[in-house]
XYZ file of C-alpha atoms in Angstrom:
546
model
C -19.780 11.453 21.624
C -18.473 8.100 22.777
C -18.062 6.341 19.450
C -17.063 3.069 21.083
C -20.468 2.936 22.774
C -22.252 4.017 19.600
C -20.513 1.339 17.553
C -21.325 -1.284 20.158
C -24.997 -0.237 20.223
C -25.299 -0.611 16.447
C -23.776 -4.073 16.695
C -26.141 -5.041 19.507
C -29.109 -3.856 17.418
C -27.952 -6.009 14.507
C -27.374 -3.020 12.219
C -23.657 -3.866 12.021
C -22.360 -7.431 11.759
C -18.958 -8.382 13.153
C -17.091 -11.632 13.745
C -16.641 -13.323 17.104
C -13.010 -12.237 17.515
C -13.859 -8.541 17.403
C -16.998 -9.103 19.479
C -14.958 -10.522 22.354
C -12.605 -7.521 22.239
C -15.474 -5.012 22.175
C -17.250 -6.774 25.059
C -14.114 -6.343 27.157
C -13.616 -2.705 26.122
C -17.180 -1.827 27.067
C -16.625 -3.514 30.448
C -13.367 -1.570 30.847
C -15.262 1.722 30.617
C -16.347 0.944 34.185
C -13.007 -0.531 35.267
C -11.554 1.652 38.064
C -8.045 0.985 36.717
C -8.803 3.117 33.633
C -10.355 6.404 32.618
C -11.828 7.055 29.193
C -11.207 10.434 27.603
C -13.059 11.112 24.348
C -11.070 14.280 23.556
C -7.728 12.862 22.218
C -9.531 10.710 19.690
C -12.083 13.390 18.898
C -9.486 16.024 18.037
C -7.921 13.635 15.514
C -11.321 12.725 14.088
C -12.161 16.418 13.727
C -8.808 17.125 12.065
C -9.227 14.333 9.503
C -12.810 15.238 8.657
C -12.027 18.989 8.457
C -8.739 19.044 6.554
C -8.286 15.704 4.794
C -9.784 14.760 1.439
C -9.861 11.609 -0.624
C -7.298 11.372 -3.403
C -8.514 8.309 -5.318
C -11.410 7.771 -7.709
C -14.373 7.649 -7.268
C -14.051 9.833 -4.151
C -11.248 12.137 -5.303
C -11.562 15.606 -3.779
C -14.380 14.675 -1.425
C -14.028 15.330 2.325
C -12.774 12.331 4.271
C -15.718 11.478 6.518
C -14.745 8.606 8.778
C -16.883 5.499 9.147
C -18.298 4.714 12.597
C -15.877 1.798 12.962
C -12.922 4.103 12.219
C -14.080 6.646 14.782
C -14.622 3.933 17.375
C -11.156 2.469 16.802
C -9.399 5.845 16.887
C -11.203 7.012 19.983
C -10.512 3.693 21.728
C -6.809 3.751 20.833
C -6.320 7.256 22.196
C -9.060 7.399 24.829
C -8.221 4.748 27.423
C -5.765 5.981 30.072
C -4.331 4.557 33.247
C -6.073 6.299 36.117
C -3.013 6.516 38.350
C -0.692 8.084 35.728
C -3.098 9.614 33.198
C -0.922 8.085 30.467
C -2.392 6.403 27.393
C -3.143 2.721 27.912
C -2.583 1.342 24.411
C 0.787 1.561 22.716
C 0.005 -0.845 19.889
C -3.038 -1.309 17.646
C -3.414 -4.235 15.236
C -6.071 -3.695 12.569
C -6.748 -6.701 10.318
C -9.126 -5.717 7.527
C -9.936 -6.948 4.016
C -8.667 -5.048 0.986
C -10.512 -2.088 -0.553
C -12.011 -0.937 2.752
C -10.110 2.371 2.762
C -7.230 1.083 4.839
C -4.385 3.089 3.259
C -6.468 6.281 3.237
C -7.244 5.746 6.920
C -3.555 5.305 7.756
C -2.689 8.442 5.764
C -5.237 10.433 7.740
C -3.824 9.185 11.041
C -0.281 10.112 10.032
C -1.285 13.602 8.898
C -3.211 14.191 12.114
C -0.154 13.198 14.131
C 2.090 15.370 12.000
C 0.075 18.536 12.571
C -1.185 17.856 16.111
C 1.943 16.453 17.760
C 4.400 18.540 19.734
C 7.560 19.567 17.907
C 10.567 17.547 16.893
C 8.977 14.132 16.377
C 9.210 11.635 13.546
C 6.078 10.028 12.176
C 6.891 6.931 10.154
C 4.933 5.250 7.385
C 6.446 1.820 7.090
C 5.957 -1.382 5.146
C 7.816 -4.478 3.994
C 9.259 -2.964 0.805
C 10.246 0.515 -0.361
C 7.551 0.393 -3.031
C 4.806 -0.413 -0.529
C 6.028 2.253 1.908
C 6.079 4.726 -1.004
C 2.417 4.000 -1.761
C 1.480 5.071 1.754
C 3.876 8.033 1.709
C 2.470 9.316 -1.585
C -1.077 8.938 -0.299
C -0.147 11.068 2.708
C 1.440 13.698 0.496
C -1.437 13.717 -1.987
C -3.861 14.187 0.876
C -1.697 17.023 2.202
C -1.606 18.719 -1.191
C -5.388 18.406 -1.569
C -5.798 20.776 1.390
C -4.901 24.441 0.926
C -4.644 24.836 4.683
C -2.254 21.921 5.186
C -0.049 22.563 2.152
C 0.784 26.182 2.962
C 4.541 26.613 2.789
C 4.861 27.781 6.377
C 3.008 24.681 7.611
C 4.385 21.777 5.578
C 6.804 21.037 2.771
C 8.048 17.946 0.963
C 11.473 17.021 -0.341
C 12.751 13.747 -1.759
C 13.337 12.339 1.732
C 10.354 13.358 3.863
C 7.487 15.705 4.566
C 8.470 18.265 7.204
C 7.072 21.219 9.114
C 9.047 24.502 9.167
C 7.141 25.464 12.298
C 7.580 22.552 14.693
C 10.206 20.442 12.869
C 7.990 17.362 12.732
C 8.715 14.915 9.911
C 6.936 12.120 8.089
C 9.400 9.533 6.788
C 9.342 6.270 4.904
C 10.758 3.114 6.423
C 10.917 -0.430 5.084
C 12.754 -3.693 5.455
C 14.889 -2.556 2.503
C 15.988 0.688 4.186
C 19.745 0.896 4.623
C 19.540 2.455 8.059
C 16.883 1.424 10.555
C 18.383 3.346 13.454
C 18.471 6.977 14.522
C 14.735 7.672 14.429
C 12.749 9.578 17.065
C 9.338 8.086 16.389
C 6.248 9.232 18.236
C 3.730 7.305 16.145
C 4.537 4.586 13.617
C 2.110 3.160 11.074
C 3.096 -0.123 9.458
C 1.043 -0.977 6.399
C 0.608 -4.422 4.795
C 2.779 -6.469 7.125
C 1.538 -9.766 5.656
C 4.681 -10.111 3.490
C 7.127 -9.499 6.339
C 9.144 -12.592 7.172
C 10.759 -10.959 10.214
C 10.164 -8.158 12.715
C 13.098 -5.829 11.936
C 10.905 -2.887 10.818
C 8.662 -3.269 13.863
C 11.682 -3.641 16.150
C 13.292 -0.489 14.731
C 10.149 1.531 15.444
C 9.679 0.006 18.888
C 13.296 0.674 19.852
C 13.101 4.294 18.695
C 10.132 4.829 21.032
C 11.986 3.695 24.130
C 12.176 7.237 25.540
C 8.505 8.038 24.871
C 5.894 8.065 27.597
C 3.027 7.565 25.163
C 4.361 5.740 22.082
C 1.942 4.264 19.581
C 2.264 1.824 16.692
C -0.551 1.102 14.251
C -0.169 -2.216 12.415
C -2.698 -2.251 9.588
C -2.911 -5.120 7.125
C -4.858 -7.745 5.239
C -4.163 -11.466 5.587
C -1.340 -13.071 3.612
C 0.207 -16.403 2.694
C 3.636 -16.117 4.346
C 3.885 -18.953 6.855
C 5.478 -18.187 10.212
C 6.149 -14.550 9.336
C 5.647 -11.383 11.347
C 1.867 -11.256 10.838
C 1.350 -14.886 11.854
C 3.182 -14.276 15.114
C 1.271 -11.052 15.810
C -2.089 -12.669 15.132
C -1.184 -15.709 17.192
C -0.406 -13.356 20.080
C -3.660 -11.431 19.579
C -5.719 -14.600 19.438
C -4.192 -15.867 22.653
C -5.264 -12.563 24.197
C -8.782 -12.957 22.819
C -9.014 -16.518 24.169
C -7.827 -15.343 27.584
C -4.640 -17.394 27.465
C -2.473 -14.302 27.969
C -3.114 -10.794 29.268
C -1.679 -7.653 27.683
C -3.514 -4.423 28.434
C -1.219 -2.371 26.163
C -2.172 -4.099 22.880
C -5.476 -3.415 21.095
C -6.425 -6.139 18.577
C -9.115 -4.974 16.151
C -9.660 -7.923 13.821
C -12.267 -7.986 11.069
C -12.521 -11.715 10.423
C -15.045 -14.308 9.322
C -16.208 -17.001 11.710
C -16.022 -19.697 9.036
C -15.265 -20.141 5.369
C -18.646 -21.735 4.722
C -20.589 -18.647 5.795
C -19.190 -16.499 3.002
C -20.772 -18.827 0.436
C -24.093 -19.239 2.235
C -24.709 -15.828 3.831
C -23.901 -12.563 2.059
C -24.633 -10.569 5.204
C -21.583 -12.196 6.821
C -19.304 -10.432 4.316
C -19.438 -7.341 6.533
C -17.487 -9.211 9.213
C -14.245 -8.772 7.277
C -15.402 -5.786 5.207
C -16.686 -3.096 7.606
C -16.904 -0.488 4.810
C -18.912 -2.762 2.511
C -21.518 -0.799 0.589
C -19.835 2.535 1.319
C -16.276 2.125 0.052
C -16.143 -1.444 -1.200
C -19.042 -2.462 -3.424
C -21.187 -5.544 -2.945
C -21.257 -6.267 -6.688
C -17.434 -6.439 -6.686
C -17.579 -9.269 -4.138
C -20.422 -10.971 -5.999
C -18.404 -10.853 -9.224
C -15.198 -12.202 -7.704
C -17.161 -14.881 -5.837
C -18.588 -16.078 -9.155
C -15.127 -16.189 -10.759
C -13.697 -18.025 -7.751
C -16.079 -20.935 -8.300
C -14.181 -21.894 -11.449
C -10.679 -20.552 -10.849
C -8.469 -21.708 -8.007
C -6.056 -18.778 -8.005
C -8.986 -16.334 -7.828
C -10.495 -18.350 -4.984
C -7.301 -18.369 -2.938
C -6.772 -14.626 -3.440
C -10.410 -13.877 -2.651
C -10.443 -15.854 0.598
C -7.179 -14.298 1.716
C -7.586 -10.679 0.618
C -11.354 -10.177 0.645
C -12.260 -12.261 3.696
C -9.063 -12.470 5.773
C -9.051 -16.268 5.691
C -5.399 -17.257 5.610
C -4.303 -19.138 2.526
C -1.015 -20.867 1.983
C 0.991 -20.719 -1.236
C -0.389 -24.168 -1.868
C -4.130 -24.447 -1.391
C -6.679 -27.160 -1.916
C -7.058 -27.739 -5.632
C -10.311 -29.699 -5.869
C -12.980 -30.609 -3.342
C -14.039 -34.239 -3.169
C -17.432 -33.421 -4.661
C -15.704 -31.743 -7.599
C -13.287 -34.583 -8.358
C -15.553 -37.505 -7.538
C -16.847 -39.120 -10.722
C -18.126 -42.677 -10.376
C -18.851 -43.120 -14.073
C -17.385 -46.372 -15.374
C -16.487 -47.379 -18.898
C -15.397 -50.568 -20.634
C -11.958 -50.426 -22.230
C -13.598 -51.832 -25.360
C -15.297 -48.428 -25.745
C -11.918 -46.878 -26.561
C -10.500 -49.777 -28.563
C -8.732 -48.850 -31.814
C -8.246 -45.165 -30.958
C -5.458 -42.635 -30.802
C -4.445 -41.290 -27.408
C -1.998 -39.017 -25.628
C -0.179 -40.140 -22.503
C 1.558 -38.812 -19.414
C 4.002 -40.521 -17.066
C 5.330 -39.540 -13.644
C 8.307 -41.714 -12.775
C 9.611 -42.306 -9.269
C 12.484 -44.399 -7.997
C 11.453 -45.476 -4.512
C 9.189 -43.497 -2.211
C 6.243 -42.577 -4.461
C 4.061 -44.339 -6.916
C 4.985 -44.365 -10.544
C 1.959 -43.372 -12.597
C 1.074 -43.695 -16.267
C -2.142 -42.481 -17.874
C -3.553 -42.381 -21.360
C -6.216 -39.892 -22.441
C -8.620 -40.529 -25.314
C -10.856 -37.681 -26.458
C -14.191 -39.040 -27.635
C -17.639 -37.427 -27.928
C -16.512 -34.350 -26.028
C -15.272 -36.389 -23.062
C -11.752 -37.255 -21.891
C -11.529 -40.995 -21.231
C -8.640 -41.618 -18.852
C -7.035 -45.001 -18.304
C -4.500 -44.885 -15.438
C -2.108 -47.490 -14.113
C 0.320 -47.441 -11.185
C 3.567 -49.175 -10.235
C 5.185 -49.729 -6.839
C 8.204 -51.725 -5.556
C 6.997 -54.827 -3.715
C 9.519 -54.471 -0.881
C 8.117 -51.063 0.202
C 4.455 -52.082 -0.063
C 3.849 -52.779 3.632
C 5.745 -49.667 4.707
C 3.648 -47.483 2.381
C 0.433 -49.065 3.700
C 1.451 -48.119 7.244
C 2.622 -44.619 6.282
C -0.354 -43.651 4.142
C -3.117 -45.767 5.710
C -4.433 -46.747 2.285
C -4.968 -50.282 0.894
C -2.154 -50.536 -1.640
C -2.279 -54.329 -1.263
C -5.966 -54.471 -2.180
C -5.432 -52.075 -5.080
C -2.629 -54.345 -6.306
C -4.828 -57.451 -6.082
C -7.553 -55.663 -8.067
C -5.089 -54.786 -10.809
C -4.815 -51.036 -10.295
C -1.165 -51.313 -9.218
C 1.594 -53.476 -10.680
C 4.143 -54.524 -8.067
C 7.751 -54.666 -9.260
C 10.491 -56.736 -7.671
C 12.877 -55.215 -5.148
C 12.917 -51.819 -3.452
C 12.981 -49.681 -6.608
C 10.500 -49.264 -9.415
C 11.270 -51.149 -12.595
C 10.342 -48.703 -15.346
C 10.386 -51.514 -17.926
C 7.000 -52.499 -16.486
C 5.694 -49.093 -17.624
C 6.879 -49.827 -21.163
C 5.214 -53.228 -21.014
C 1.915 -51.611 -20.008
C 1.964 -49.283 -23.006
C 2.839 -52.180 -25.327
C -0.043 -54.187 -23.832
C -2.497 -51.383 -24.721
C -1.214 -51.249 -28.291
C -1.135 -55.029 -28.852
C -4.323 -56.042 -27.062
C -6.597 -53.032 -27.546
C -5.038 -51.086 -30.443
C -4.923 -47.954 -28.291
C -2.032 -45.982 -29.757
C -0.454 -43.156 -27.731
C 0.755 -40.670 -30.351
C 2.873 -38.764 -27.838
C 3.954 -39.765 -24.334
C 4.774 -36.873 -22.007
C 7.328 -37.300 -19.269
C 9.504 -35.296 -16.892
C 13.128 -35.855 -17.981
C 14.353 -36.280 -14.389
C 15.661 -39.809 -13.725
C 14.278 -41.200 -16.973
C 16.957 -41.654 -19.634
C 17.142 -45.436 -19.809
C 13.325 -45.657 -19.869
C 13.138 -43.035 -22.645
C 15.586 -45.046 -24.752
C 13.573 -48.199 -24.148
C 10.281 -46.527 -25.096
C 11.730 -44.984 -28.251
C 13.164 -48.351 -29.300
C 9.655 -49.756 -28.849
C 8.337 -47.154 -31.319
C 6.804 -44.534 -29.017
C 7.295 -40.784 -29.436
C 8.409 -39.169 -26.187
C 7.773 -35.524 -25.229
C 9.673 -33.694 -22.481
C 7.271 -31.924 -20.104
C 9.171 -30.300 -17.280
C 7.312 -29.934 -14.011
C 7.170 -26.158 -13.626
C 4.603 -23.404 -13.411
C 5.050 -22.203 -16.992
C 4.597 -25.687 -18.415
C 1.824 -27.034 -16.190
C -0.329 -24.017 -15.254
C -2.603 -23.888 -18.289
C -3.017 -27.699 -18.575
C -3.797 -27.892 -14.864
C -6.440 -25.157 -15.158
C -8.002 -26.906 -18.162
C -8.023 -30.223 -16.316
C -9.628 -28.501 -13.324
C -12.440 -27.136 -15.495
C -12.988 -30.507 -17.205
C -13.092 -32.376 -13.888
C -15.593 -29.903 -12.423
C -17.766 -30.294 -15.530
C -17.561 -34.094 -15.170
C -15.930 -34.333 -18.609
C -13.046 -36.481 -17.304
C -14.098 -40.131 -17.133
C -11.419 -42.016 -15.209
C -13.371 -45.262 -14.672
C -13.737 -44.457 -10.960
C -10.122 -45.557 -10.472
C -9.546 -45.349 -6.687
C -5.800 -44.705 -6.909
C -6.166 -41.780 -9.316
C -9.047 -40.417 -7.253
C -6.864 -40.555 -4.140
C -3.999 -38.778 -5.935
C -6.352 -36.031 -7.149
C -7.665 -35.553 -3.608
C -4.100 -35.204 -2.271
C -3.057 -32.610 -4.847
C -2.567 -29.034 -3.753
C -2.172 -26.097 -6.127
C 0.779 -23.778 -5.684
C -0.169 -20.302 -6.906
C 2.317 -17.631 -7.915
C 1.843 -13.853 -7.879
C 0.532 -13.897 -11.465
C -2.144 -16.495 -10.769
C -0.244 -19.379 -12.410
C -0.594 -22.752 -10.733
C 1.273 -26.030 -10.533
C 0.689 -29.250 -8.596
C 2.092 -29.420 -5.087
C 2.030 -31.739 -2.106
C 3.619 -29.371 0.430
C 0.527 -28.926 2.591
C -1.127 -32.231 1.850
C -1.285 -34.792 4.619
C -0.575 -37.446 2.012
C 2.349 -36.997 -0.351
C 1.245 -39.227 -3.228
C 0.045 -37.069 -6.101
C 1.740 -38.954 -8.939
C -1.477 -39.911 -10.734
C -2.612 -36.295 -10.847
C 0.802 -35.161 -12.108
C 0.787 -37.796 -14.872
C -2.686 -36.662 -15.934
C -1.633 -32.990 -15.997
C 1.396 -33.957 -18.107
C -0.940 -35.764 -20.529
C -3.028 -32.567 -20.752
C 0.156 -30.593 -21.471
C 0.905 -32.971 -24.368
C -2.660 -32.635 -25.641
C -2.336 -28.824 -25.561
C 0.910 -28.996 -27.492
C -0.496 -31.217 -30.251
C -4.208 -30.507 -30.144
C -4.547 -29.739 -33.883
C -2.519 -32.765 -34.937
C -4.501 -34.979 -32.565
C -7.845 -33.720 -33.849
C -6.721 -34.327 -37.444
C -5.733 -37.899 -36.589
C -9.101 -38.483 -34.923
C -11.126 -37.229 -37.890
């Protein structure tokens, strides 16, 4: 059976949904079946399909011990990779396959099956490599291969295959399956027939790929499978590979030896509005990966940034950077106004983000009242840089200054004494008393001394992930629930809109401006610092309020 044609028919009927990038590739492959430059031989792919489905079994719950029956998309990809040949030489056309697929679609199991098929079906004396960025990741694939081998009585017979601490090998034909990673001491000396590189999204360079490619220089029919999900490494190996593939898809370059097989969404919006589109990046949805898993994580992502970034990247192959958009405009926009008299004679907490020259200096107070957080922000900027900042940022700092949102200080550097004066003004004129004022200790000593002499209690809040993650997540939830009333202050609103969230591997976040077009996030940082102070003294603050 021609599984490429069968797969294409199911797509044409609407029974299978794919994204536009894969559709373009499949359209061309179907046309190439009639291209006189190529022949299409079903047998090389079919023998590998038959091997996997006959001898290989699943090793992971909930499918442990069950025969490995390939999905139609897997059969189509395998048969395509091995089936196209150049008519004049009868040699295999493709020497490189790039499979981009969302997590939990059976990717590692698929790679393990390919490697085992090559191990037992290849001629003698070849190396089959399972590679990845790190030793640990390569070991995951290697152990999956070995577990699958041990599941089969036929494959694990001592005269057919054995395993030692270095590799799996065949006493009969001397074939070997080895691990390779960017951490391997020696990347040379291999004789690789087929290489499978798993999870390349963390690779910053191409040294593992280059080692495999170089070792295949004497092969007439070399083959590399690159199988991965999306990642957040900018400018790394995967970015360059996908850029190359997408130029091929757009027709900007021609490379008949590379087979891109990309399961991608056509837009981010469609994943929220159309569940059927989820299949575009999840071809095994409903068979391996469950729909309710995606529904659950989608619900969590609505209220948690780190979950949202991971979901878009790993479950839908939409590239995310380390710093992603923190809040949408609809989420942060709150036009509710309040009169400062409403918070007269109250206790508050405060946060300050100081800057010397280029950025705004921001100070905010937060008053908790009737379940809401009333936020009063104020900003400071050197008068001599005003016009330059207007031109750089294309925002009306001059108008904001005239309306009283920004205090201009003399010269080219911020005068932090003006910040002290603002706090004293709130105490004297409105009896709003900040119990604790949070600040980042960088570049602040003389101002700290001045504030303490004026009777304020200062709290060091260092700008780092461990200090700011939880306050930032709490602020995010409050803003989305419209519990933060910031008097529709345009400067603070602009700072919130500029703020990115840098996410670490554990899901912790901190404010960032790396990927923001505008670099002014000082108001947001000051507000997060105020939340950090509130977290630190929440019981004491509540007691003072009662």
